[in-house]
PDB file of C-alpha atoms in Angstrom:
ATOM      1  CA  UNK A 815      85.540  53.332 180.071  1.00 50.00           C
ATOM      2  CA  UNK A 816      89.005  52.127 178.539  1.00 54.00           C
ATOM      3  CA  UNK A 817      90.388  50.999 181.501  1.00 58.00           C
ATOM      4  CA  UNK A 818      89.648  51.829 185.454  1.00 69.00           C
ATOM      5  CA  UNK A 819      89.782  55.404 185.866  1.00 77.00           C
ATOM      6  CA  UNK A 820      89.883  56.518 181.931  1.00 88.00           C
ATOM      7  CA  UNK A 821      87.454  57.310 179.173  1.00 93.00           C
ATOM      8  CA  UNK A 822      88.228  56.946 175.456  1.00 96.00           C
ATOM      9  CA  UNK A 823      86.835  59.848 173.180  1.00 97.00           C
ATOM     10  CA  UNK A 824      86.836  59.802 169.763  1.00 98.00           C
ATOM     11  CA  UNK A 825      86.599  63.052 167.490  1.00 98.00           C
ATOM     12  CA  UNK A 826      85.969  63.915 164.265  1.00 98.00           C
ATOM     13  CA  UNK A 827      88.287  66.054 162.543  1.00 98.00           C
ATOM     14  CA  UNK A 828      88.588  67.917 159.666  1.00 97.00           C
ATOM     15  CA  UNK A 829      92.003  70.105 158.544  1.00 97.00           C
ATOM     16  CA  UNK A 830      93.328  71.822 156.017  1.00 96.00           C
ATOM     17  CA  UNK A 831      96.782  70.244 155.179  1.00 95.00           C
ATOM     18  CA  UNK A 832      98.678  72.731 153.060  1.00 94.00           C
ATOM     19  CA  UNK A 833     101.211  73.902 155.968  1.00 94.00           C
ATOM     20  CA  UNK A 834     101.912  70.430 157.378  1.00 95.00           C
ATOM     21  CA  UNK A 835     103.952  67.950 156.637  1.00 94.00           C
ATOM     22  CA  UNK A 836     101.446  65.443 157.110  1.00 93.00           C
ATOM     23  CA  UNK A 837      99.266  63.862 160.436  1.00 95.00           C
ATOM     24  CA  UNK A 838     101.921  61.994 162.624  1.00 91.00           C
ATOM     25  CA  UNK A 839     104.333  63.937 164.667  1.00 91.00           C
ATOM     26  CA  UNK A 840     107.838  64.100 163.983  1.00 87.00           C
ATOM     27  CA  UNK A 841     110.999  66.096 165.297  1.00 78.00           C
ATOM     28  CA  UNK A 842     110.525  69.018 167.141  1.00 78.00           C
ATOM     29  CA  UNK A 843     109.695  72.287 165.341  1.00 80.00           C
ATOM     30  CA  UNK A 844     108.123  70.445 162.288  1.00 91.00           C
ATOM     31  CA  UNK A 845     104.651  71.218 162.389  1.00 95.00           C
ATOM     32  CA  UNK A 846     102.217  68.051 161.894  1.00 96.00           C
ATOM     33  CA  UNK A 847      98.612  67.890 162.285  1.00 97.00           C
ATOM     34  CA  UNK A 848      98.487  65.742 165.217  1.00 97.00           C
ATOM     35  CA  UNK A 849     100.815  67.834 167.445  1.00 96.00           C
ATOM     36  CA  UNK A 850      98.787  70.890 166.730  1.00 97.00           C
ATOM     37  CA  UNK A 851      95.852  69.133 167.635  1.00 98.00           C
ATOM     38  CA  UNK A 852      97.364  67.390 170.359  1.00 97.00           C
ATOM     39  CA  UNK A 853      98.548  70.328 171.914  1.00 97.00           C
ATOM     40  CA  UNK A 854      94.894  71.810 171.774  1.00 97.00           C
ATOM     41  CA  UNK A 855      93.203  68.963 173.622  1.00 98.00           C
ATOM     42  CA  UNK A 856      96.262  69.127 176.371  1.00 97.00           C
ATOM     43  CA  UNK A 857      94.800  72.585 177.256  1.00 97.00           C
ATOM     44  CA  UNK A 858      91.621  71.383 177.586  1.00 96.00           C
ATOM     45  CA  UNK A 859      92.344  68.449 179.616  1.00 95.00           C
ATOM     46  CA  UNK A 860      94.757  70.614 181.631  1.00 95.00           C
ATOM     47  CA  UNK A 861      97.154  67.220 180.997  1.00 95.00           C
ATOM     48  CA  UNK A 862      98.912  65.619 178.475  1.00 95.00           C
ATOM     49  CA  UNK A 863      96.705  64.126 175.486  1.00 96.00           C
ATOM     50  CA  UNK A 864      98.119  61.514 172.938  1.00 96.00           C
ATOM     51  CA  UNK A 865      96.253  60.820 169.834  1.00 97.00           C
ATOM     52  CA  UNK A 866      95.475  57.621 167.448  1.00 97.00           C
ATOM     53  CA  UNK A 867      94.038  57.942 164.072  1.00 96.00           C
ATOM     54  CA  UNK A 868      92.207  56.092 161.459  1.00 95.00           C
ATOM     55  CA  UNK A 869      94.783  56.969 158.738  1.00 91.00           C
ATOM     56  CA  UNK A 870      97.423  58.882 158.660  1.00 90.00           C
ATOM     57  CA  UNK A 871      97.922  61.523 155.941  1.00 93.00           C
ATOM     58  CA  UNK A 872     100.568  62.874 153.903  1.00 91.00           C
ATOM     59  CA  UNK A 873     102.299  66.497 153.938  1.00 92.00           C
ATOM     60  CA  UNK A 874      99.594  68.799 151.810  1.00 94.00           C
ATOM     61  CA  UNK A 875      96.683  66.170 151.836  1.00 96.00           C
ATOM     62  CA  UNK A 876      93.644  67.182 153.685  1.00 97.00           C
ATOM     63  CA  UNK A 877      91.109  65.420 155.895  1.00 97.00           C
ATOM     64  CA  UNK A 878      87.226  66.333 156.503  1.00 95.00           C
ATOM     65  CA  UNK A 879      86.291  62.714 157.607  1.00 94.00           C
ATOM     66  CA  UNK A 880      89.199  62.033 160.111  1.00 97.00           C
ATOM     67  CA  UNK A 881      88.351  60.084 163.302  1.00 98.00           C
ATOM     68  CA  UNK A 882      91.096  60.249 166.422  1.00 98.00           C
ATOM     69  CA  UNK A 883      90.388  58.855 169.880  1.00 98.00           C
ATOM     70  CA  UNK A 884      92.554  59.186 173.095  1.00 97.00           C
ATOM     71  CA  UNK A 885      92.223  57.912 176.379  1.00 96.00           C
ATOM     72  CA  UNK A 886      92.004  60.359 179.112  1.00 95.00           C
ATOM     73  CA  UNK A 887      91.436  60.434 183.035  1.00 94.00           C
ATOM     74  CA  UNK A 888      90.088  63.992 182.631  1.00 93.00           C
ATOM     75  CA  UNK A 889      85.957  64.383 182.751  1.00 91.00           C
ATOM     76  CA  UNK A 890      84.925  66.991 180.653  1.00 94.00           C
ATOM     77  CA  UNK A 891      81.577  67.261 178.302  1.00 94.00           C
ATOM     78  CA  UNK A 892      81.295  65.835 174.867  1.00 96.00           C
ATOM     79  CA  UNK A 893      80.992  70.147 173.913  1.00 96.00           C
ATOM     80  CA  UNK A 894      83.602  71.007 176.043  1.00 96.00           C
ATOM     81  CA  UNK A 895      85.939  68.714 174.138  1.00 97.00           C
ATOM     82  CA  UNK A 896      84.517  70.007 171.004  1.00 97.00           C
ATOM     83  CA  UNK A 897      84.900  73.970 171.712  1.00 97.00           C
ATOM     84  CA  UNK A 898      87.577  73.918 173.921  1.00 97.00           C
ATOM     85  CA  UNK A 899      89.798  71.981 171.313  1.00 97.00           C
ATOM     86  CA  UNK A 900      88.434  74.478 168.218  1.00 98.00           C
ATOM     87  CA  UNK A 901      88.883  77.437 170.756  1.00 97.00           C
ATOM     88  CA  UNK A 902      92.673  76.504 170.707  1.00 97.00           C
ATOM     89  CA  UNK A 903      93.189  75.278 167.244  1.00 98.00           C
ATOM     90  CA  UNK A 904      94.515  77.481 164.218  1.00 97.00           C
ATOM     91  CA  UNK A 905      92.145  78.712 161.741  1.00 96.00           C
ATOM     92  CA  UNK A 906      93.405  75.166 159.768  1.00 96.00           C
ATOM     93  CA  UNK A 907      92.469  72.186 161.848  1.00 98.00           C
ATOM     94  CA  UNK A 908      88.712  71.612 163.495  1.00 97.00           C
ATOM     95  CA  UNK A 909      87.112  69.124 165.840  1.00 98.00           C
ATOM     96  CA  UNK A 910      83.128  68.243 164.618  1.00 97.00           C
ATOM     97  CA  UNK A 911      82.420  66.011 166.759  1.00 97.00           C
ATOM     98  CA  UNK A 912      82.944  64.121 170.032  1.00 97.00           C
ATOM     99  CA  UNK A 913      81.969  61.049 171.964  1.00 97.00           C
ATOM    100  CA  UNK A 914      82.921  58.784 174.620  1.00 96.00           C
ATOM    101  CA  UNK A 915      83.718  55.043 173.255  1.00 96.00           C
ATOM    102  CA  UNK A 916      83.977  51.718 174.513  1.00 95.00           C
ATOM    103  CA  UNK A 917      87.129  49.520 175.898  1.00 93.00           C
ATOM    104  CA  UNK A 918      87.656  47.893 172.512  1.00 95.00           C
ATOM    105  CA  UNK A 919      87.199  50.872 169.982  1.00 97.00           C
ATOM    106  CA  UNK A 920      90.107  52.167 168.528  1.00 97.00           C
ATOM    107  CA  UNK A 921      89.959  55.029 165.394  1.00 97.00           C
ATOM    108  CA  UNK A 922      92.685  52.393 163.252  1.00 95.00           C
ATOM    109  CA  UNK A 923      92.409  48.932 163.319  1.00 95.00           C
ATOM    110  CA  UNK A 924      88.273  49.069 164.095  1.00 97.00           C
ATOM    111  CA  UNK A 925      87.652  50.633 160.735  1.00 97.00           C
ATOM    112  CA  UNK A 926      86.355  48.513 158.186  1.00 96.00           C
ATOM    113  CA  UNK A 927      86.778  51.443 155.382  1.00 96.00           C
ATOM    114  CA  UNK A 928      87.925  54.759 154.190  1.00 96.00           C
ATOM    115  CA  UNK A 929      86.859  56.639 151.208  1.00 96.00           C
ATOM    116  CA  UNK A 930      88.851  59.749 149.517  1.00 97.00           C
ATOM    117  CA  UNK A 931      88.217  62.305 146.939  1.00 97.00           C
ATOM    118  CA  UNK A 932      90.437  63.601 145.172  1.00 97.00           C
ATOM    119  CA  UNK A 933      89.538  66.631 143.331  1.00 97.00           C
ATOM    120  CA  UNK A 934      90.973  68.122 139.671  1.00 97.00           C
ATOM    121  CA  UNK A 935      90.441  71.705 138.345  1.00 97.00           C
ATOM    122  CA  UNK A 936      90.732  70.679 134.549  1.00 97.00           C
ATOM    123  CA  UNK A 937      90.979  74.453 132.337  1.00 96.00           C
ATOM    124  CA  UNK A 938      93.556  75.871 131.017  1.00 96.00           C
ATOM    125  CA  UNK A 939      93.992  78.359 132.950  1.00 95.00           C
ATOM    126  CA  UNK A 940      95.353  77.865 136.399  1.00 94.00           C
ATOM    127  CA  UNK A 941      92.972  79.295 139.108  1.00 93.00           C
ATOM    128  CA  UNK A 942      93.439  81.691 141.511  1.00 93.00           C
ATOM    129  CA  UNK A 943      91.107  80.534 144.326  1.00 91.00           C
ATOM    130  CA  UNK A 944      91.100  76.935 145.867  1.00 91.00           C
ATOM    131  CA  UNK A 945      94.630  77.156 144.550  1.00 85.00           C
ATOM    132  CA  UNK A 946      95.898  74.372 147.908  1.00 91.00           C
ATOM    133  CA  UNK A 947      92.778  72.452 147.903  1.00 95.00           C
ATOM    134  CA  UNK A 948      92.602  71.592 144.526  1.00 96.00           C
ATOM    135  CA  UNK A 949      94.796  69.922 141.661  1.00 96.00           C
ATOM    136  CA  UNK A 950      94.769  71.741 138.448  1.00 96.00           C
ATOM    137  CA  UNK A 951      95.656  70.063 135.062  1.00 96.00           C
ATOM    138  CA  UNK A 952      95.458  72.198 131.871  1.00 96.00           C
ATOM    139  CA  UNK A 953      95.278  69.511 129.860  1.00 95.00           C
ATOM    140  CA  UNK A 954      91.679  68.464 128.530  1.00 96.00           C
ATOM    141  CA  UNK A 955      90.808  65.608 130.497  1.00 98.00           C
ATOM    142  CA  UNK A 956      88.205  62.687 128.715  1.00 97.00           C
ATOM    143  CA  UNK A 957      86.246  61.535 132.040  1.00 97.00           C
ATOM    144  CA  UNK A 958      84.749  58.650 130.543  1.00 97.00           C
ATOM    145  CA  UNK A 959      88.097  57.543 129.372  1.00 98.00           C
ATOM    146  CA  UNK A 960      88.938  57.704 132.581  1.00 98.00           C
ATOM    147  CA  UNK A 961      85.852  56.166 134.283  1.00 97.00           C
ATOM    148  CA  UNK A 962      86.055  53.361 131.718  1.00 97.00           C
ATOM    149  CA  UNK A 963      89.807  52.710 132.973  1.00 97.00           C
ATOM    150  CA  UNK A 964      88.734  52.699 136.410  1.00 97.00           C
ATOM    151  CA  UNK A 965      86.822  50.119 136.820  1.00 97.00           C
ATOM    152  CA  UNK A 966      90.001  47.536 136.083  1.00 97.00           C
ATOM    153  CA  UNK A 967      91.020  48.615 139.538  1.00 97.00           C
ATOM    154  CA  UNK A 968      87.479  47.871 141.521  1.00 97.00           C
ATOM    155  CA  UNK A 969      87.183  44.140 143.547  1.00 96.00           C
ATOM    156  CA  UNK A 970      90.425  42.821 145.216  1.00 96.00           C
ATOM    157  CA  UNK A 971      93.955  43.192 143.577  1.00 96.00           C
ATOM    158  CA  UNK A 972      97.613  43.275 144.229  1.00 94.00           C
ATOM    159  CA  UNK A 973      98.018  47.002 144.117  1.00 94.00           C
ATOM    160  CA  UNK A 974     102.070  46.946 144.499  1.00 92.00           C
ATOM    161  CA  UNK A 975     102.136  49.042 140.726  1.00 92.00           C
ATOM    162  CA  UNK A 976     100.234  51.893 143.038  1.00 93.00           C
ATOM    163  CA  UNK A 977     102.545  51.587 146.101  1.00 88.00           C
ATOM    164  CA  UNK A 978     105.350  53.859 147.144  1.00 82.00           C
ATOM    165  CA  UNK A 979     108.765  53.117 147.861  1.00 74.00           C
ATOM    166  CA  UNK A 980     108.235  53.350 151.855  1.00 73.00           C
ATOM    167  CA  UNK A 981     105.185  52.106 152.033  1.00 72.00           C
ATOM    168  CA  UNK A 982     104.767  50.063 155.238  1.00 68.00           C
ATOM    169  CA  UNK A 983     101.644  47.754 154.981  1.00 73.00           C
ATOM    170  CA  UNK A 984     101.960  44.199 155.467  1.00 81.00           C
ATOM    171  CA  UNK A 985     100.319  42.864 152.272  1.00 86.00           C
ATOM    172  CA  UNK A 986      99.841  44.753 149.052  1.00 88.00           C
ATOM    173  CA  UNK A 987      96.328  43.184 147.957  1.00 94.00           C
ATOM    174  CA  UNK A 988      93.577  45.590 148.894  1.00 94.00           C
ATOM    175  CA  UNK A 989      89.780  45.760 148.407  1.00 95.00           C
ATOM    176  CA  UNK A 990      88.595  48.413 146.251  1.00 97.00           C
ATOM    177  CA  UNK A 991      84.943  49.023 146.619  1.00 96.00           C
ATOM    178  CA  UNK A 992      84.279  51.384 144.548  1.00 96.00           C
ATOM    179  CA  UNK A 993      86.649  53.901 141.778  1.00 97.00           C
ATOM    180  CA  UNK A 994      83.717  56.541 140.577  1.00 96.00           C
ATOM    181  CA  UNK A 995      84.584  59.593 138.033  1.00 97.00           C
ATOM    182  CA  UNK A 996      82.570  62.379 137.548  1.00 96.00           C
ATOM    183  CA  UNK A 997      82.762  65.743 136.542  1.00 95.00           C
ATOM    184  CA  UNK A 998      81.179  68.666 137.826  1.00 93.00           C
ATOM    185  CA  UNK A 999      81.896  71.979 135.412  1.00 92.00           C
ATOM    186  CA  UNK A1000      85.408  72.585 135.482  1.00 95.00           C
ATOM    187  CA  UNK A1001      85.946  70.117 138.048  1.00 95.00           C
ATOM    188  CA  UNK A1002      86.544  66.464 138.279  1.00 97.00           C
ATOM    189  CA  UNK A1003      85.837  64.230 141.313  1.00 97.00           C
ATOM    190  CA  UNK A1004      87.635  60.565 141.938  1.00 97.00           C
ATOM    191  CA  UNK A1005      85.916  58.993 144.605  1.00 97.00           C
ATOM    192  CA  UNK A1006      87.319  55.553 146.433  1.00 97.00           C
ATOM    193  CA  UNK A1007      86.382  53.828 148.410  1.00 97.00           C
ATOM    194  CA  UNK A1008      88.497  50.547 150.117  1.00 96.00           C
ATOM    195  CA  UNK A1009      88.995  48.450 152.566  1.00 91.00           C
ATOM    196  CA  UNK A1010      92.375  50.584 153.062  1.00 91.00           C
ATOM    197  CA  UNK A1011      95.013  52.054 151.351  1.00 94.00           C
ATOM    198  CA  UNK A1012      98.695  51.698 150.584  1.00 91.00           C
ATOM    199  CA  UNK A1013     100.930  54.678 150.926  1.00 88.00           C
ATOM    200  CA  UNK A1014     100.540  57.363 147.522  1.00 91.00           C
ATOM    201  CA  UNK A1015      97.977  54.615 146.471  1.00 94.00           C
ATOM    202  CA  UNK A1016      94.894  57.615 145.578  1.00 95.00           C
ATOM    203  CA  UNK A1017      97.543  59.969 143.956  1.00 95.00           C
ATOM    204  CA  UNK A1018      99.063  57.177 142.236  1.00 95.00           C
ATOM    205  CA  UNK A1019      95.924  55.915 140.555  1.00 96.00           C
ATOM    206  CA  UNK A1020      95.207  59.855 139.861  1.00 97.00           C
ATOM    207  CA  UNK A1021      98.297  59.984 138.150  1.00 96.00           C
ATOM    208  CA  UNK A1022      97.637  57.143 135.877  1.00 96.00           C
ATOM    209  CA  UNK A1023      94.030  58.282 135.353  1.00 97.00           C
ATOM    210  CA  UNK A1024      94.760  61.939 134.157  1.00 97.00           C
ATOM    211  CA  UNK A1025      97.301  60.497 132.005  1.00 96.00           C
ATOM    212  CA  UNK A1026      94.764  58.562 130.357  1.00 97.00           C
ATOM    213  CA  UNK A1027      92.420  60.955 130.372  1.00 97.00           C
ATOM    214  CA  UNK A1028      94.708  63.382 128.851  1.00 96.00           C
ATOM    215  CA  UNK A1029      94.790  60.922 126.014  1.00 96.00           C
ATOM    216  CA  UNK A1030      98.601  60.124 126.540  1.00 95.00           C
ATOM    217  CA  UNK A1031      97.718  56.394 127.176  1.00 96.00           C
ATOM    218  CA  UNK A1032      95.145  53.896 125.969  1.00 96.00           C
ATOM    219  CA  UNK A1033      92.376  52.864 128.673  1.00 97.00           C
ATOM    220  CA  UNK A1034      93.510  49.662 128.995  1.00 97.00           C
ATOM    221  CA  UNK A1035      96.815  50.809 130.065  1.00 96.00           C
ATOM    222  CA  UNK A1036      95.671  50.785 133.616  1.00 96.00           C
ATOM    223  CA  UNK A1037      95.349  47.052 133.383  1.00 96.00           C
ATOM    224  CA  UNK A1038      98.605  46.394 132.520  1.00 94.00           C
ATOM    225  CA  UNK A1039      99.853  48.684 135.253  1.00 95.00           C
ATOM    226  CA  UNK A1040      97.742  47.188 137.793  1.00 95.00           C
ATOM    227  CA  UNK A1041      99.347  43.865 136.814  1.00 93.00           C
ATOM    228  CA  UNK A1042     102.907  45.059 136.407  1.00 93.00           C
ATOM    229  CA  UNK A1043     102.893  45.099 140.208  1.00 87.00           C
ATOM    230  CA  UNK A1044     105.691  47.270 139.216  1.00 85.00           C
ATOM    231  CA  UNK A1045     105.589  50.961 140.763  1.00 85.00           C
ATOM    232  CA  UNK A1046     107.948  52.352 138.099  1.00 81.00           C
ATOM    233  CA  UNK A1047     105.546  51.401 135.009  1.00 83.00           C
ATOM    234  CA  UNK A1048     102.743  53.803 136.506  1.00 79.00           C
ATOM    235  CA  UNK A1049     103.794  57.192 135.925  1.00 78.00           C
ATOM    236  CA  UNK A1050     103.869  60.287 138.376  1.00 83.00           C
ATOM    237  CA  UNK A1051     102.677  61.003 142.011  1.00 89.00           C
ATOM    238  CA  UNK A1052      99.622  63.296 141.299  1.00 92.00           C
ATOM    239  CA  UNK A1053     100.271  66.513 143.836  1.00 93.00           C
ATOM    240  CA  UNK A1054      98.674  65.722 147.096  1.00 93.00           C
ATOM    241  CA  UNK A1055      96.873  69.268 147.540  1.00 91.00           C
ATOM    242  CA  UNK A1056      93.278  67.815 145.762  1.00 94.00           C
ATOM    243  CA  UNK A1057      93.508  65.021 147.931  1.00 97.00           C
ATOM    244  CA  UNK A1058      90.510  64.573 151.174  1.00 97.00           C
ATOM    245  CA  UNK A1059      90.253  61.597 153.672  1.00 97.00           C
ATOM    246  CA  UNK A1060      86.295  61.964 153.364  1.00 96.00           C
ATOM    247  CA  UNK A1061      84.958  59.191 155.785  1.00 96.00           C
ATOM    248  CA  UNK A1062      86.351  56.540 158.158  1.00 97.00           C
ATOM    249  CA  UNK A1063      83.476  53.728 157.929  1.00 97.00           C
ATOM    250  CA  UNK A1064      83.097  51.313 161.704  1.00 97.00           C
ATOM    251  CA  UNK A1065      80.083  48.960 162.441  1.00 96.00           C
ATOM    252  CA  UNK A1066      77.256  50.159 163.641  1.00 95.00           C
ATOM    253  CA  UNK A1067      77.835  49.169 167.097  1.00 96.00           C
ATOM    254  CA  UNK A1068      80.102  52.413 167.323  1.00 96.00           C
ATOM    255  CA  UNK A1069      77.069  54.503 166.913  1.00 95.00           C
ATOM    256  CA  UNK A1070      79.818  57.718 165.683  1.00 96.00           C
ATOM    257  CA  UNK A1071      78.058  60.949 164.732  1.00 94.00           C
ATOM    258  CA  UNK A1072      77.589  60.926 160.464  1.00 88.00           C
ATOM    259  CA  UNK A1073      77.886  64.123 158.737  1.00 87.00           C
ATOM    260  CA  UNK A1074      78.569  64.918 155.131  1.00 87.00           C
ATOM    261  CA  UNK A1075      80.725  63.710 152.483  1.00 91.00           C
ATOM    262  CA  UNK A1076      82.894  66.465 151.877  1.00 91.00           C
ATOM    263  CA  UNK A1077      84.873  69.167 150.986  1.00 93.00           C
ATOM    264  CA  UNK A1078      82.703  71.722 152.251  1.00 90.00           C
ATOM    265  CA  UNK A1079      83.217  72.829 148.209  1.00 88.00           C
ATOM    266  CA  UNK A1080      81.451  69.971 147.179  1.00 88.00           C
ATOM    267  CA  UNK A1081      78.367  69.327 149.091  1.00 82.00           C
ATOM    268  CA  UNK A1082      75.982  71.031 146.661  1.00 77.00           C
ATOM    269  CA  UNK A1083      76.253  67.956 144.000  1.00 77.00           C
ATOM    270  CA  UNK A1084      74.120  65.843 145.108  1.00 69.00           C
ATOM    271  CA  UNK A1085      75.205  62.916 142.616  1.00 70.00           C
ATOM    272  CA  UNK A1086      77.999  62.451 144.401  1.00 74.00           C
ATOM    273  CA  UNK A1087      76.227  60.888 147.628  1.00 67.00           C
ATOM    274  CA  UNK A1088      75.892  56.786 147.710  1.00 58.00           C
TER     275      UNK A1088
END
């Protein structure tokens, strides 16, 4: 129970995030993520439903490892949360999973990590399917170029070169766990993994990467971007449509429901697990 007469349930979610401009809610009649979903779980609950989440995404990114939770007076089944919510939703935005928490969970600041993919169609020709869940870059991309570059960013670092503009965190140093590059036929799979994440911090370390994989910079350039601290000396934004929140890591003591790393695209290649 979260407090005398509530329960807190947390969900899993997974959306795509092509038509809106991002998770949080904002003025009326721009369509978010969390309003649609929001709006779903009111029905069910017959009452209003307010939503926190473990990170909050920007317009066109995508989430299939997205954990909410809300507190709620209403008693309804774990499934009845589940299909009620999906019963209501557009084709776009899905509930996996729910569960009833304890007092002192909460889907933000109880998460100890988050991991992303972001995901690069590398041919020359653009394609015609995947075309908003996907970045393509025509260019010929050198992966281990790029997975050689990587690794400058892995262990803890001032990532203020990798930071945008309106970025709101307190501190700039973050943890990176792990910066893996791998390619899988035409595609080309960054996977990160952190103790969290500045604002535009995956697609600006994309951007930096494809550029050196494109051979337009030396590896070692993304060490002296990293230490620049300076956002300007890193390049582009990479386009947010190949970017997933994959998984929202708590301690075990949460007990949440595990399911795969995804996209759904994805979960055939097997050497992309660990």
């Amino acid at each position: 129970m979260a407090a005398d007469g509530f329960f807190r349930i947390a969900l899993g979610v997974e959306y795509k995030g092509s038509r809106y401009r991002g998770w949080q809610r904002q003025a009326s009649g721009v369509l978010t993520v969390q309003e649609t979903l929001e709006n779903a779980l009111s029905k069910v609950a017959d009452s209003p439903v307010s939503l926190l989440c473990a990170g909050r995404t920007d317009a066109g990114v995508h989430a299939c490892g997205q954990v909410v939770h809300f507190d709620t007076q209403v008693e309804r089944s774990m499934k009845a949360w589940v299909m009620g919510a999906n019963i209501n939703l557009p084709h776009d935005v899905s509930v996996s999973w729910a569960k009833v928490m304890p007092a002192h969970f909460h889907a933000r600041f109880k998460a100890i990590a988050r991991r992303y993919r972001y995901v690069i169609y590398n041919d020359q020709i653009r394609p015609a399917h995947l075309n908003e869940e996907i970045t393509w870059n025509h260019r010929p991309l050198d992966v281990e170029r790029m997975a050689e570059a990587a690794q400058y960013l892995v262990g803890t670092h001032d990532f203020s070169a990798f930071r945008a503009g309106q970025c709101q965190a307190k501190s700039p140093v973050k943890e990176l766990h792990h910066l893996r590059v791998t390619r899988h036929g035409k595609m080309i799979v960054l996977d990160i993994r952190a103790s969290a994440f500045l604002h535009h911090m995956v697609r600006n370390i994309a951007g930096v990467l494809m550029t050196i994989g494109a051979g337009e910079r030396p590896v070692e350039w993304m060490k002296e971007v990293l230490e620049s601290r300076i956002r300007r000396s890193g390049g582009v934004t990479a386009h947010p449509f190949g970017l997933y929140l994959v998984q929202v890591e708590y301690r075990d003591e949460f007990e949440l429901p595990e399911r795969y790393i995804g996209p759904h695209f994805l979960t055939g290649f097997t050497e992309l697990d660990g």
